[in-house]
C-alpha atoms as a PDB file:
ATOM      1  CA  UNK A   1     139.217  56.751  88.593  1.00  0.00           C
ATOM      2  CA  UNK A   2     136.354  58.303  86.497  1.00  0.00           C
ATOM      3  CA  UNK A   3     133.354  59.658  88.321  1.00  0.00           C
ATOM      4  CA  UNK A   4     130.200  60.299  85.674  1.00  0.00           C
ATOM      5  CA  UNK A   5     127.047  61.551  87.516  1.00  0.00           C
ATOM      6  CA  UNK A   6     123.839  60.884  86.359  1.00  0.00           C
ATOM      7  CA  UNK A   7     122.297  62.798  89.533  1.00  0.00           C
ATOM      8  CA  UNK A   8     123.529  64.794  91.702  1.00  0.00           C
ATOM      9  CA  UNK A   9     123.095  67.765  93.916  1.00  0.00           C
ATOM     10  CA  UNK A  10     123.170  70.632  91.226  1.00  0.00           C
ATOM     11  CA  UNK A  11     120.019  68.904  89.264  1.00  0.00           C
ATOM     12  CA  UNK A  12     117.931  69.671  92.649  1.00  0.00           C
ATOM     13  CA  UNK A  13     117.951  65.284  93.812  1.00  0.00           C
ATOM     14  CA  UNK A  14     118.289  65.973  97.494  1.00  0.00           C
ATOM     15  CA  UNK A  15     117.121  62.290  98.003  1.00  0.00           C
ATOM     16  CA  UNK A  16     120.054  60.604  95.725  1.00  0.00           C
ATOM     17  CA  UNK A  17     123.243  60.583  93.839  1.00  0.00           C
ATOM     18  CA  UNK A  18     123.813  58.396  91.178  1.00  0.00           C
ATOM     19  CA  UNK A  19     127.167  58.072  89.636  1.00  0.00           C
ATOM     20  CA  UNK A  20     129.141  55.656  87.110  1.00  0.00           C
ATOM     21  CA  UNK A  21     132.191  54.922  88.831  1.00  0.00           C
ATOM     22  CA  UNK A  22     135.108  53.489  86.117  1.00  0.00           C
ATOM     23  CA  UNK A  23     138.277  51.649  88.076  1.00  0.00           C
ATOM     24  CA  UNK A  24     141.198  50.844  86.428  1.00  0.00           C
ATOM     25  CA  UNK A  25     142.856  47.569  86.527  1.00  0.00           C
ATOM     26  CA  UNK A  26     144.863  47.100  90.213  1.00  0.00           C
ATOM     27  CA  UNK A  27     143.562  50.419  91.023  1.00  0.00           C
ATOM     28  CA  UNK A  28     142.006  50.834  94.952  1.00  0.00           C
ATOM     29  CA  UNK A  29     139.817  54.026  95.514  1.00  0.00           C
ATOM     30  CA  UNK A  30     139.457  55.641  98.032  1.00  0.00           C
ATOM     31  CA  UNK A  31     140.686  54.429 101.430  1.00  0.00           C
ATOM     32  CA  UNK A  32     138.689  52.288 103.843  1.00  0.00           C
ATOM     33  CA  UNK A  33     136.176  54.669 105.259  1.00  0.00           C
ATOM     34  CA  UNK A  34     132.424  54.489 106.276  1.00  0.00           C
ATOM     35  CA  UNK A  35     129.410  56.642 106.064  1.00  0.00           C
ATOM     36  CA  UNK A  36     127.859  58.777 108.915  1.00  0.00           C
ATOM     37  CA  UNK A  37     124.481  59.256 107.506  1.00  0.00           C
ATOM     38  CA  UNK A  38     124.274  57.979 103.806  1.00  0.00           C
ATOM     39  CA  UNK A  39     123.447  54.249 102.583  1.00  0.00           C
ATOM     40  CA  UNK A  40     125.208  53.425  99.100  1.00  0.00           C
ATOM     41  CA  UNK A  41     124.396  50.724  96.449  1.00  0.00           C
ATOM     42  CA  UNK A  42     127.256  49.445  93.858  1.00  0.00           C
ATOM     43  CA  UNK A  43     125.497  47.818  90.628  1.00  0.00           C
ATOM     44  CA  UNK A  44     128.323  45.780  88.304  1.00  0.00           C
ATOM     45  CA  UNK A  45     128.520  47.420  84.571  1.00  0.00           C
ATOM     46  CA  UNK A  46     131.770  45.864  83.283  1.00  0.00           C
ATOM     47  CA  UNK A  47     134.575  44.191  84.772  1.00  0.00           C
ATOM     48  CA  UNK A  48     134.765  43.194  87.885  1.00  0.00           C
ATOM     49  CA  UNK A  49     134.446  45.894  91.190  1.00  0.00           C
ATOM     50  CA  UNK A  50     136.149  44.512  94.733  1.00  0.00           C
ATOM     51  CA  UNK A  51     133.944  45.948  97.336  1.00  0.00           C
ATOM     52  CA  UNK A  52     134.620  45.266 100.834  1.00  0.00           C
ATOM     53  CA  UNK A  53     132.450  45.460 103.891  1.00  0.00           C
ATOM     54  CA  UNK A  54     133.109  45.187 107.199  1.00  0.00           C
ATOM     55  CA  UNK A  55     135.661  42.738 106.109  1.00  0.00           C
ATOM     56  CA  UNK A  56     133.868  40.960 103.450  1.00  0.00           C
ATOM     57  CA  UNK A  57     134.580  40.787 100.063  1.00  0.00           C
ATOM     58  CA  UNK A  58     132.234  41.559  97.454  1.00  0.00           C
ATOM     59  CA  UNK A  59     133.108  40.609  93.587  1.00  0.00           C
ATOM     60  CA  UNK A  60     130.778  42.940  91.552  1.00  0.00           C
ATOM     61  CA  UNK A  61     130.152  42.024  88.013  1.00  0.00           C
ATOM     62  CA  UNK A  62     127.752  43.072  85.589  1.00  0.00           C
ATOM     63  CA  UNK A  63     124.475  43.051  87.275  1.00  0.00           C
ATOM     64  CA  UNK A  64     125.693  42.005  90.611  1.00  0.00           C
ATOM     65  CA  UNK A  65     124.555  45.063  93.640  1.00  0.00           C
ATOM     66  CA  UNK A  66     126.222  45.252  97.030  1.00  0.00           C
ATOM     67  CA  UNK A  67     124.341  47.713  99.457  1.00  0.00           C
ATOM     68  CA  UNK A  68     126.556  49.110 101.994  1.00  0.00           C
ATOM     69  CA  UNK A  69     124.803  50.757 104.591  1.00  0.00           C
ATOM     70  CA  UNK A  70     125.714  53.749 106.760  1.00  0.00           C
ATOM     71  CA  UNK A  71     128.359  52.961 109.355  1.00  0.00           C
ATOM     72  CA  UNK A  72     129.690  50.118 107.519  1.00  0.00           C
ATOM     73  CA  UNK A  73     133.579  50.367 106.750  1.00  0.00           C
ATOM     74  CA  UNK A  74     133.938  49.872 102.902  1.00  0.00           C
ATOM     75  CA  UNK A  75     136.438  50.170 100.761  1.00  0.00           C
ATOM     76  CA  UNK A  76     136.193  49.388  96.456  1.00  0.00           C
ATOM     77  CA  UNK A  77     139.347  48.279  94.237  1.00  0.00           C
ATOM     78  CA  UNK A  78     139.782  46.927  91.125  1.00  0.00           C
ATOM     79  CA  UNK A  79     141.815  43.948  91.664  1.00  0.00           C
ATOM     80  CA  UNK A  80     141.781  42.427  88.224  1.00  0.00           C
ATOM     81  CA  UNK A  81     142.948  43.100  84.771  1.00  0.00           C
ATOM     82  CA  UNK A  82     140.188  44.512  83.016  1.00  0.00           C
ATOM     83  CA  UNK A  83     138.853  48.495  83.789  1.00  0.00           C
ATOM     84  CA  UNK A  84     135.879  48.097  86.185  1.00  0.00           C
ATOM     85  CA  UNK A  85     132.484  50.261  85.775  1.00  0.00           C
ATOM     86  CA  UNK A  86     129.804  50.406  88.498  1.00  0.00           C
ATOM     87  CA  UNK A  87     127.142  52.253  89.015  1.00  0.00           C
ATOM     88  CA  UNK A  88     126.423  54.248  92.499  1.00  0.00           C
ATOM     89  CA  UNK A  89     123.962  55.030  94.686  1.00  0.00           C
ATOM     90  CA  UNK A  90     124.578  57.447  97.699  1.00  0.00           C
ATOM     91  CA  UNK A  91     120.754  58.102 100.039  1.00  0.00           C
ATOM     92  CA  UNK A  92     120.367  60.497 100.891  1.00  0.00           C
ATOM     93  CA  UNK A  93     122.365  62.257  98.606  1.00  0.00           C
ATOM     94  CA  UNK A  94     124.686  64.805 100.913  1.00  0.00           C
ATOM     95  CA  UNK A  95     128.159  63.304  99.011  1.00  0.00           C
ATOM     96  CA  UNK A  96     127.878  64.901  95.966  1.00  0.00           C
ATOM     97  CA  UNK A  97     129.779  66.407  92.983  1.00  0.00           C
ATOM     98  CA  UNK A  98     131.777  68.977  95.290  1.00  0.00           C
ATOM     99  CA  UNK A  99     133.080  65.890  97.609  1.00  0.00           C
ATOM    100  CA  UNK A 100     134.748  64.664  94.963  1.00  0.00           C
ATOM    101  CA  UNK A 101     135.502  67.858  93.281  1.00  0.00           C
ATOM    102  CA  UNK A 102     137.625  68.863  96.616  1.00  0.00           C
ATOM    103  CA  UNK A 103     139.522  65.617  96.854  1.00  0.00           C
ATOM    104  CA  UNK A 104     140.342  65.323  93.510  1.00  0.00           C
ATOM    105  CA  UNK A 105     142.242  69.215  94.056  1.00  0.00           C
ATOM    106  CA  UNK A 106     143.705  67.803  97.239  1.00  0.00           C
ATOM    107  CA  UNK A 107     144.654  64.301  96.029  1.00  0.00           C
ATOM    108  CA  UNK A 108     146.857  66.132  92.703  1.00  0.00           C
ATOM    109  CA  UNK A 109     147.890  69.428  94.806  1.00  0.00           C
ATOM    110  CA  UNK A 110     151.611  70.190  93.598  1.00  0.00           C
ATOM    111  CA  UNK A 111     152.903  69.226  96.415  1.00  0.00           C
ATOM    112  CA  UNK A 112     151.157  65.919  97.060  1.00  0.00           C
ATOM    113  CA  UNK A 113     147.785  65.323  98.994  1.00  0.00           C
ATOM    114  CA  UNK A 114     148.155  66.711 102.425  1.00  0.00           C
ATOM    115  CA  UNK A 115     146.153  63.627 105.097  1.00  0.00           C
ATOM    116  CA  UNK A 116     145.152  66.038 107.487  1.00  0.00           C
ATOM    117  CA  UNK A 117     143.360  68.102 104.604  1.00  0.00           C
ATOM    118  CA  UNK A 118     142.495  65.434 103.201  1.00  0.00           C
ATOM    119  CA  UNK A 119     140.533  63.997 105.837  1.00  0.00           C
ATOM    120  CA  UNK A 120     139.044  67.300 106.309  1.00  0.00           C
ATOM    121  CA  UNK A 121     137.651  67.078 103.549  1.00  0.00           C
ATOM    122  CA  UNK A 122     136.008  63.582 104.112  1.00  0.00           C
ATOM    123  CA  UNK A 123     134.815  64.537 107.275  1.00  0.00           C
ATOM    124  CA  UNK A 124     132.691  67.871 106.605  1.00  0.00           C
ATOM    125  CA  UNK A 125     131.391  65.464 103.697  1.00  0.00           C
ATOM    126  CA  UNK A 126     130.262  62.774 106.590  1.00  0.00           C
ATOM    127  CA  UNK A 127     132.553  60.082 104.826  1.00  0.00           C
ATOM    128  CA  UNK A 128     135.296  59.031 108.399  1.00  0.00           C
ATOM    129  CA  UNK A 129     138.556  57.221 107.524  1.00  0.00           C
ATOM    130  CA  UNK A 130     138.618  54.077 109.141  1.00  0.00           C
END
């Protein structure tokens, strides 16, 4: 998974986040979770992005948008061949750069990604497993 913000917390955008979000082929990132208090929008680059909410599957291809909003259990994969590029929307923007920053530490720690620290980490960034 490649994460490439285009606006995030550390440019001052309190109101958004806006990321590029590049899946490889079979890949599924992260687990099925849902927001507390942040709606997000998933606009198809390339490829083709499985999003799924609340049960429904979403095929997101270039120029296709899924809105997922808060409380609704979601989960994206890439469930075809090809690397798959969306782009990301988080409102407000409270899941920034440092969410991902933290799990990416956790996720390649030595010793393997520890689940209770793990969903630590999801929690003080209002993202709850599902």
């Amino acid at each position: 998974m490649t994460l490439r913000f285009r606006v995030d917390e550390t440019q001052g955008a309190g109101d958004l986040v806006m990321f590029e979000f590049e899946v490889l082929p079979k890949a599924r990132v992260p687990l099925a979770h849902f927001h507390r208090d942040v709606d997000e929008a998933v606009y198809g680059l390339e490829g083709t992005m499985t999003t799924t909410v609340d049960g429904t599957r979403h095929e997101v291809g270039p120029g296709d948008v899924v809105f997922i909003p808060r409380g609704a259990v979601h989960l994206h994969e890439n469930l075809h061949e090809a690397t798959a590029r969306a782009l990301v929307v988080l409102t407000p923007g409270t899941i920034g750069r440092r969410y991902f920053e933290e799990i990416a530490a956790e996720a390649g720690a030595p010793s393997g990604p520890n689940p209770a620290r793990m969903k630590d980490i999801m929690t003080r960034h209002g993202l709850i497993p599902a």
